[in-house]
Coordinates of C-alpha atoms and ligand atoms in Angstrom, one line a residue:
X146 CA -21.3 43.2 -8.2
X147 CA -17.8 42.5 -7.9
X148 CA -16.2 40.0 -10.6
X149 CA -15.2 36.4 -10.1
X150 CA -11.8 37.1 -8.7
X151 CA -12.7 36.6 -5.1
X152 CA -13.3 33.0 -3.5
X153 CA -14.8 31.9 -0.3
X154 CA -15.5 28.8 1.5
X155 CA -15.9 27.2 4.9
X156 CA -12.4 25.9 5.7
X157 CA -12.9 23.7 8.7
X158 CA -14.5 20.3 8.9
X159 CA -18.5 20.0 7.5
X160 CA -19.6 19.3 11.4
X161 CA -20.2 21.2 14.6
X162 CA -17.2 22.4 16.3
X163 CA -16.0 25.0 19.0
X164 CA -14.6 27.4 16.0
X165 CA -15.4 27.4 12.3
X166 CA -13.8 29.3 9.6
X167 CA -14.6 30.9 6.7
X168 CA -11.9 31.4 4.1
X169 CA -12.1 34.4 1.6
X170 CA -9.4 35.1 -0.7
X171 CA -8.9 37.5 -4.1
X172 CA -8.5 41.0 -4.7
X173 CA -11.8 42.0 -3.2
X174 CA -11.3 39.9 -0.1
X175 CA -11.5 42.8 2.5
X176 CA -14.2 45.0 0.8
X177 CA -16.4 42.0 0.5
X178 CA -16.0 41.0 4.2
X179 CA -16.5 44.7 5.0
X180 CA -20.0 44.5 3.7
X181 CA -20.8 41.7 6.4
X182 CA -18.7 42.4 9.0
X183 CA -18.1 45.3 11.6
X184 CA -15.4 45.5 14.0
X185 CA -15.8 46.7 17.3
X186 CA -13.2 49.4 16.9
X187 CA -15.0 50.4 13.7
X188 CA -12.0 50.1 11.3
X189 CA -12.7 48.9 8.0
X190 CA -10.8 45.5 6.9
X191 CA -9.8 47.0 3.5
X192 CA -8.1 49.9 5.6
X193 CA -6.0 47.2 7.6
X194 CA -2.3 46.7 6.6
X195 CA -2.7 43.1 7.4
X196 CA -1.5 40.4 10.0
X197 CA -3.9 41.7 12.5
X198 CA -7.1 40.5 14.0
X199 CA -10.3 42.5 14.3
X200 CA -13.2 41.3 17.0
X201 CA -16.6 42.1 16.0
X202 CA -19.7 40.8 14.5
X203 CA -21.2 39.4 11.4
X204 CA -24.5 41.2 10.3
X205 CA -27.1 40.4 7.8
X206 CA -28.5 43.8 7.1
X207 CA -29.3 45.1 10.4
X208 CA -29.4 41.4 11.9
X209 CA -26.4 40.5 13.7
X210 CA -25.6 36.6 13.2
X211 CA -22.6 35.9 15.2
X212 CA -19.6 37.3 17.3
X213 CA -16.5 37.0 14.7
X214 CA -12.7 37.2 14.6
X215 CA -11.4 38.5 11.3
X216 CA -7.9 37.9 10.3
X217 CA -6.5 39.7 7.5
X218 CA -3.3 38.8 5.2
X219 CA -2.1 41.1 2.3
X220 CA -1.2 39.9 -0.9
X221 CA 1.7 38.6 -1.7
X222 CA 2.1 37.3 1.6
X223 CA -0.8 34.9 2.6
X224 CA -1.4 31.5 2.0
X225 CA -2.6 32.1 -1.5
X226 CA -0.8 34.7 -2.5
X227 CA -3.7 37.2 -2.5
X228 CA -5.7 39.3 0.0
X229 CA -6.8 36.8 2.2
X230 CA -9.7 37.2 5.2
X231 CA -10.4 34.5 7.5
X232 CA -13.4 34.8 9.5
X233 CA -13.4 32.8 12.8
X234 CA -17.1 32.4 14.2
X235 CA -18.7 29.9 16.3
X236 CA -18.4 26.5 14.6
X237 CA -22.0 25.5 14.3
X238 CA -23.1 24.3 10.6
X239 CA -26.1 26.7 10.6
X240 CA -24.0 29.7 11.5
X241 CA -20.9 29.0 9.0
X242 CA -23.1 28.2 6.2
X243 CA -25.1 31.6 7.0
X244 CA -22.0 33.5 7.0
X245 CA -20.9 31.8 3.8
X246 CA -24.0 33.0 2.2
X247 CA -23.7 36.4 3.2
X248 CA -20.0 36.7 1.9
X249 CA -21.3 35.0 -1.3
X250 CA -24.1 37.6 -1.6
X251 CA -21.9 40.1 -1.2
X252 CA -19.7 39.2 -4.2
X253 CA -17.5 36.5 -3.9
X254 CA -18.0 33.1 -5.7
X255 CA -18.0 29.8 -4.0
X256 CA -14.4 28.1 -3.9
X257 CA -14.0 24.9 -5.7
X258 CA -12.3 21.8 -4.4
X259 CA -8.6 22.6 -3.7
X260 CA -8.9 26.1 -5.2
X261 CA -7.1 28.2 -2.4
X262 CA -4.1 25.9 -2.9
X263 CA -4.4 25.8 -6.5
X264 CA -4.1 29.7 -6.2
X265 CA -1.0 29.4 -4.1
X266 CA 0.5 27.1 -6.8
X267 CA -0.5 29.4 -9.7
X268 CA 0.7 32.7 -7.9
X269 CA 4.2 30.6 -7.4
X270 CA 3.8 30.6 -3.6
X271 CA 4.6 26.6 -3.5
X272 CA 5.0 24.0 -6.2
X273 CA 3.1 21.0 -6.8
X274 CA 5.1 18.7 -4.6
X275 CA 4.2 21.0 -1.7
X276 CA 0.8 21.3 -2.8
X277 CA 0.3 17.7 -2.6
X278 CA 1.8 17.6 0.8
X279 CA -0.9 19.8 2.0
X280 CA -3.3 17.2 1.0
X281 CA -0.8 14.6 2.7
X282 CA -0.5 16.6 5.6
X283 CA -4.4 16.8 6.3
X284 CA -4.8 13.0 5.5
X285 CA -1.9 11.7 7.6
X286 CA -3.1 9.1 10.4
X287 CA 0.2 9.1 12.1
X288 CA 3.2 10.8 13.2
X289 CA 5.5 9.8 10.4
X290 CA 3.0 10.4 7.6
X291 CA 2.3 14.0 9.0
X292 CA 6.3 14.4 9.6
X293 CA 7.0 13.2 6.0
X294 CA 4.4 15.6 4.7
X295 CA 5.7 18.5 6.4
X296 CA 9.0 18.0 5.3
X297 CA 7.6 18.0 1.6
X298 CA 5.6 21.0 2.5
X299 CA 8.7 22.8 3.6
X300 CA 10.2 22.1 0.3
X301 CA 12.6 19.1 1.0
X302 CA 11.3 17.4 -2.1
X303 CA 11.5 20.4 -4.3
X304 CA 14.9 21.5 -3.5
X305 CA 16.1 17.9 -4.3
X306 CA 14.4 17.8 -7.6
X307 CA 15.7 21.4 -8.2
X308 CA 19.5 20.1 -7.3
X309 CA 19.0 17.3 -9.9
X310 CA 17.7 19.6 -12.4
X311 CA 20.6 22.3 -11.9
X312 CA 23.1 19.6 -12.9
X313 CA 21.1 18.3 -16.0
X314 CA 20.5 22.0 -17.0
X315 CA 23.9 23.0 -16.6
X316 CA 25.0 20.1 -18.7
X317 CA 22.5 20.8 -21.2
X318 CA 23.6 24.4 -21.6
X319 CA 27.3 23.3 -22.2
X320 CA 26.1 20.6 -24.8
X321 CA 24.1 23.2 -26.6
X322 CA 26.8 25.9 -26.6
X323 CA 29.4 23.2 -28.1
X324 CA 26.8 21.9 -30.5
X325 CA 25.7 25.4 -31.9
X326 CA 29.0 26.8 -31.9
X327 CA 31.5 24.5 -32.2
X328 CA 34.0 26.7 -34.0
X329 CA 33.8 29.3 -31.3
X330 CA 36.2 29.9 -28.5
X331 CA 34.2 27.8 -26.0
X332 CA 36.3 25.7 -23.8
X333 CA 36.3 22.1 -25.0
X334 CA 33.8 20.0 -24.0
X335 CA 34.9 17.1 -21.9
X336 CA 32.9 14.0 -22.3
X337 CA 34.6 12.6 -19.0
X338 CA 33.3 15.4 -16.8
X339 CA 29.9 15.6 -18.6
X340 CA 29.3 11.7 -17.9
X341 CA 30.5 12.4 -14.3
X342 CA 27.8 15.1 -14.0
X343 CA 25.0 12.8 -15.5
X344 CA 26.3 9.8 -13.1
X345 CA 25.9 12.1 -10.4
X346 CA 22.2 13.0 -11.4
X347 CA 21.6 9.3 -12.0
X348 CA 22.5 8.3 -8.5
X349 CA 20.5 11.0 -7.0
X350 CA 17.6 9.9 -8.7
X351 CA 17.9 6.4 -8.0
X352 CA 18.1 7.2 -4.4
X353 CA 15.1 9.4 -4.4
X354 CA 13.3 6.4 -6.3
X355 CA 14.1 4.1 -3.8
X356 CA 11.9 6.2 -1.4
X357 CA 8.9 5.7 -3.1
X358 CA 7.7 2.2 -1.4
X359 CA 8.4 3.6 1.9
X360 CA 6.8 7.0 1.2
X361 CA 3.9 5.2 -0.1
X362 CA 3.6 3.0 2.6
X363 CA 3.6 5.6 5.1
X364 CA 1.1 8.1 2.9
X365 CA -1.3 5.5 1.6
X366 CA -0.9 2.5 4.2
X367 CA -0.4 -1.4 2.9
X368 CA -3.1 -4.2 2.1
X369 CA -2.7 -6.9 4.6
X370 CA -4.1 -10.6 5.0
X371 CA -4.3 -12.6 7.9
X372 CA -4.4 -16.2 6.7
X373 CA -4.1 -19.5 8.5
X374 CA -6.0 -22.8 9.0
X375 CA -9.2 -22.6 10.6
X376 CA -9.4 -22.1 14.6
X377 CA -5.8 -20.7 14.8
X378 CA -7.0 -17.6 15.9
X379 CA -7.3 -15.0 12.9
X380 CA -10.5 -13.6 13.8
X381 CA -9.5 -13.1 17.3
X382 CA -6.5 -11.3 16.2
X383 CA -8.5 -9.2 13.6
X384 CA -10.7 -8.3 16.7
X385 CA -7.7 -7.5 18.6
X386 CA -6.2 -5.2 16.1
X387 CA -9.5 -3.3 15.1
X388 CA -10.3 -2.8 18.7
X389 CA -13.9 -4.0 17.8
X390 CA -15.7 -7.3 17.4
X391 CA -15.3 -7.3 13.9
X392 CA -14.9 -11.1 13.0
X393 CA -16.8 -13.8 14.6
X394 CA -14.7 -15.9 16.9
X395 CA -15.8 -19.3 17.5
X396 CA -14.3 -22.8 18.6
X397 CA -15.8 -24.2 15.6
X398 CA -13.6 -24.6 12.4
X399 CA -14.6 -22.8 9.3
X400 CA -16.9 -19.9 10.9
X401 CA -15.1 -17.1 8.9
X402 CA -16.2 -17.9 5.4
X403 CA -16.5 -14.5 3.7
X404 CA -13.5 -11.9 4.1
X405 CA -13.7 -9.3 6.6
X406 CA -11.9 -6.0 6.0
X407 CA -11.0 -3.3 8.4
X408 CA -8.6 -0.5 8.3
X409 CA -6.2 -0.6 11.4
X410 CA -3.2 1.4 12.8
X411 CA -0.5 -0.9 13.6
X412 CA 3.4 0.5 14.1
X413 CA 2.3 3.9 12.9
X414 CA 1.3 2.4 9.4
X415 CA -2.5 2.3 8.1
X416 CA -3.0 -1.6 7.4
X417 CA -6.2 -2.3 5.3
X418 CA -6.6 -5.3 6.6
X419 CA -8.4 -8.6 5.8
X420 CA -9.6 -11.5 7.8
X421 CA -9.7 -14.5 5.6
X422 CA -11.5 -17.9 5.9
X423 CA -9.1 -20.7 7.3
X424 CA -7.0 -22.2 4.4
X425 CA -7.8 -25.9 4.3
X426 CA -8.8 -28.6 2.2
X427 CA -12.7 -28.9 2.6
X428 CA -15.5 -30.7 0.8
X429 CA -17.8 -28.1 1.5
X430 CA -18.6 -26.2 -1.7
X431 CA -19.3 -22.8 0.5
X432 CA -16.3 -23.1 2.7
X433 CA -14.1 -24.1 -0.4
X434 CA -15.0 -20.7 -1.9
X435 CA -14.1 -18.9 1.1
X436 CA -10.8 -21.0 1.0
X437 CA -10.3 -19.7 -2.6
X438 CA -10.8 -16.2 -1.8
X439 CA -8.2 -16.5 1.1
X440 CA -5.7 -17.6 -1.1
X441 CA -6.2 -14.9 -3.6
X442 CA -6.1 -12.4 -0.9
X443 CA -2.7 -13.7 0.4
X444 CA -1.4 -13.7 -3.3
X445 CA -2.6 -9.8 -3.4
X446 CA -1.7 -8.6 -0.1
X447 CA 1.5 -6.6 0.2
X448 CA 2.0 -8.0 3.8
X449 CA 0.8 -11.6 5.0
X450 CA 0.2 -12.2 8.6
X451 CA 0.4 -15.9 8.5
X452 CA -1.1 -17.3 11.9
X453 CA -0.1 -20.8 13.7
X454 CA -1.7 -22.0 16.7
X455 CA 1.0 -22.2 19.4
X456 CA -0.7 -25.3 21.1
X457 CA -0.6 -27.6 18.1
X458 CA 2.1 -29.3 16.3
X459 CA 2.8 -28.0 12.6
X460 CA 0.8 -30.1 9.9
X461 CA 1.0 -30.4 6.4
X462 CA -1.4 -27.5 5.7
X463 CA 0.7 -25.3 7.9
X464 CA 3.6 -26.0 5.7
X465 CA 1.5 -25.5 2.5
X466 CA 0.9 -21.9 3.9
X467 CA 4.5 -21.2 4.8
X468 CA 5.6 -22.1 1.4
X469 CA 2.8 -20.0 -0.1
X470 CA 4.4 -17.0 2.2
X471 CA 8.1 -17.7 1.3
X472 CA 8.1 -15.0 -1.4
X473 CA 6.0 -12.4 0.1
X474 CA 6.7 -9.9 2.9
X475 CA 5.4 -11.9 5.7
X476 CA 5.2 -12.2 9.6
X477 CA 4.7 -15.5 11.2
X478 CA 2.1 -14.9 14.2
X479 CA 2.4 -17.9 16.7
X480 CA -0.7 -17.1 18.6
X481 CA -2.2 -18.8 21.7
X482 CA 1.2 -18.5 23.4
X483 CA -0.6 -18.7 26.7
X484 CA -1.0 -22.3 26.4
X485 CA 1.8 -25.0 26.2
X486 CA 3.9 -24.7 23.1
X487 CA 4.1 -27.6 20.8
X488 CA 4.8 -25.8 17.5
X489 CA 8.2 -26.2 15.9
X490 CA 9.4 -22.4 15.8
X491 CA 12.7 -23.4 13.8
X492 CA 10.9 -25.1 11.3
X493 CA 8.8 -21.7 10.5
X494 CA 11.7 -19.8 10.7
X495 CA 12.8 -21.5 7.6
X496 CA 10.2 -20.1 5.5
X497 CA 9.4 -16.8 7.4
X498 CA 12.2 -15.1 9.1
X499 CA 10.1 -12.8 11.4
X500 CA 8.1 -14.7 14.1
X501 CA 6.0 -12.9 16.7
X502 CA 4.4 -14.7 19.5
X503 CA 1.3 -13.6 21.1
X504 CA -2.1 -14.5 22.5
X505 CA -4.7 -12.8 20.9
X506 CA -7.2 -13.8 23.6
X507 CA -5.4 -12.4 26.1
X508 CA -4.2 -9.1 24.1
X509 CA -0.6 -10.1 24.6
X510 CA 2.3 -9.5 22.2
X511 CA 0.7 -6.7 20.1
X512 CA 3.2 -4.2 20.9
X513 CA 5.9 -6.7 19.4
X514 CA 3.8 -7.3 16.3
X515 CA 3.7 -3.5 16.0
X516 CA 7.3 -3.2 16.0
X517 CA 8.1 -6.2 13.4
X518 CA 5.3 -4.7 11.0
X519 CA 7.3 -1.6 11.0
X520 CA 10.6 -3.4 10.5
X521 CA 9.3 -5.6 7.8
X522 CA 7.9 -2.7 5.9
X523 CA 10.9 -0.7 6.5
X524 CA 9.2 2.1 8.3
X525 CA 11.1 1.8 11.4
X526 CA 14.3 3.8 10.4
X527 CA 13.2 6.4 8.0
X528 CA 14.1 9.9 7.9
X529 CA 10.9 11.8 7.3
X530 CA 13.0 15.0 7.0
X531 CA 14.6 14.0 3.6
X532 CA 13.1 14.0 0.3
X533 CA 10.7 11.3 -0.2
X534 CA 8.4 10.6 -3.3
X535 CA 4.6 10.1 -2.1
X536 CA 2.7 9.2 -5.0
X537 CA 2.5 7.5 -8.4
X538 CA 2.4 10.9 -10.4
X539 CA 5.9 11.9 -8.6
X540 CA 7.5 8.2 -9.0
X541 CA 6.3 8.3 -12.9
X542 CA 7.9 11.7 -13.6
X543 CA 11.1 10.6 -11.6
X544 CA 11.4 7.3 -13.2
X545 CA 10.9 8.8 -16.7
X546 CA 13.6 11.2 -15.8
X547 CA 16.0 8.4 -14.7
X548 CA 15.4 6.4 -18.0
X549 CA 16.2 9.7 -20.0
X550 CA 19.5 10.1 -18.1
X551 CA 20.3 6.3 -18.5
X552 CA 19.9 6.9 -22.1
X553 CA 21.9 9.8 -22.0
X554 CA 25.1 8.1 -20.2
X555 CA 24.6 5.3 -22.7
X556 CA 24.5 7.5 -25.8
X557 CA 27.7 9.1 -24.9
X558 CA 29.4 5.5 -24.1
X559 CA 28.4 4.3 -27.7
X560 CA 29.8 7.6 -29.1
X561 CA 26.5 9.0 -30.4
X562 CA 26.1 12.5 -31.5
X563 CA 26.3 15.2 -28.8
X564 CA 23.0 16.6 -30.3
X565 CA 21.1 13.2 -29.5
X566 CA 22.9 13.3 -25.9
X567 CA 21.4 16.8 -25.2
X568 CA 18.0 15.8 -26.5
X569 CA 17.6 13.0 -23.7
X570 CA 19.0 15.4 -21.1
X571 CA 16.3 17.8 -21.9
X572 CA 13.7 14.9 -21.7
X573 CA 15.0 14.4 -18.2
X574 CA 14.7 18.0 -17.5
X575 CA 11.2 18.2 -18.7
X576 CA 9.9 15.3 -16.6
X577 CA 11.6 16.6 -13.4
X578 CA 9.8 20.1 -14.0
X579 CA 6.3 18.2 -14.9
X580 CA 7.1 16.6 -11.2
X581 CA 7.4 20.1 -9.4
X582 CA 4.7 21.5 -11.8
X583 CA 6.9 24.2 -13.5
X584 CA 5.8 22.4 -16.8
X585 CA 2.9 20.4 -15.8
X586 CA -0.2 20.7 -18.0
X587 CA -3.3 22.5 -17.2
X588 CA -5.2 19.0 -16.9
X589 CA -2.5 17.5 -14.9
X590 CA -2.7 20.5 -12.4
X591 CA -6.5 20.3 -12.6
X592 CA -6.6 16.6 -11.7
X593 CA -4.5 17.1 -8.5
X594 CA -6.4 20.0 -7.2
X595 CA -9.8 18.2 -7.8
X596 CA -8.7 15.5 -5.0
X597 CA -8.5 18.3 -2.8
X598 CA -11.4 19.2 0.0
X599 CA -13.5 22.5 -0.5
X600 CA -11.8 25.1 1.6
X601 CA -8.3 23.9 1.3
Ligands
GDP34 P1 -9.8 -18.5 13.4 O1 -10.8 -19.7 12.8 O2 -8.7 -18.7 13.0 O3 -10.5 -17.4 13.1 O4 -10.2 -19.0 15.1 P2 -10.7 -18.0 16.1 O5 -10.1 -16.3 16.5 O6 -12.3 -18.0 15.8 O7 -10.4 -18.8 17.2 C1 -10.8 -20.0 17.4 C2 -10.7 -20.3 19.1 O8 -9.3 -20.1 19.4 C3 -11.7 -19.6 19.9 O9 -12.2 -20.5 20.8 C4 -10.9 -18.6 20.6 O10 -11.4 -18.1 21.4 C5 -9.3 -19.5 20.6 N1 -8.3 -18.5 20.8 C6 -8.0 -17.6 19.7 N2 -6.8 -16.8 20.2 C7 -6.6 -17.4 21.4 C8 -5.5 -17.3 22.1 O11 -4.5 -16.3 22.3 N3 -5.2 -18.2 23.5 C9 -6.2 -19.0 23.4 N4 -6.1 -19.9 24.5 N5 -7.2 -19.4 22.9 C10 -7.4 -18.3 21.8

């Protein structure tokens, strides 16, 4: 029996497909696979120099199970940094589970969630930002999120963090030398040049932190609420955006009483959309509960899609709604533009800058709505090839680092001891190294990888 150093899992989706891949990684990967796989050329995988494909069959004792192509990667130049074999079989779940079982019986242990990528991290192949980008890339729903994740995987974010760290480390080094050996012949420390370096790192950190909202929007999507009076066409819009009959459309006002939810793509962004009950004053106790819920959804939504009926004049209830939208990221949707227009657009514009005219019933205006959505959420102009913070952990670390740099600059300005300045610079460095994983605790690392899927 081999020790537990070699892991195996199905790396492709848990569903039938043309091809399915079983990934094996660890120092005994090739020997273990040789126990179940025989190449047509009769070459042993353990003798392979790597980066070669071998066509053959997988056997359970004497019985052959499937045709298979084995790819061999040698340490350290593999995904995990260890010897890796990828067995591509026919992608039926029975076959894949059977082959995996044979590999496990031959001495590998089942990989836990994210263990391949965790090994890549522990073996220094990638840092934590790159490891997280692997999952972002797998989960990406649109071009922008995939492209940003790929840039992070390529190390764009790591490079930026390391650049900021380098500035801080050299500042800290010169400070330490000055503090520890003040009498030696060390070039006199210029507080001005130290401050300039700190200001430089402060600017870089601020710029990075400012990318977080967009980074979060393209990776996680945003909560959006469709609000408006009864009968303006909210449910019809919901159905248009989701592409299915999700909400009940009716000419009778007050039909949608509960919030209806759906995740849709609009303008390359994932919207977690809620169609709410029409907001109006009602004596019906059940409808009133729906109206209250709609108001709460409006308050909590990141993006408000406020719908108005083009064929009606605006009334007090519309104005009430417009006032509620004033301090939110909102788009005014003037629906039913296939009918004669009676609604005063200039009045709407006083409250909501971005207006789109659509006919949800006819399906007109969806492209314009998509364009404006990307504009108001700031995703229309993003450069996905530049460094971007993608999740709360990264944001927290960068923000804490910035606070420390602010503190160091302040300490210099008010003439505190250089020792005190140095302590805060060191803390900033530590937060940045936690971000990249250089100093992240074991529990943080485990927590990150536990969110991965098995086989990745
Ligand atoms: P809600 O109460 O705001 O959810 O409104 P509904 O989506 O249920 O629509 C109310 C009525 O307006 C229904 O009879 C719809 O067919 C109609 N309607 C919705 N959108 C349009 C549109 O773009 N043009 C026209 N002419 N009628 C629409």
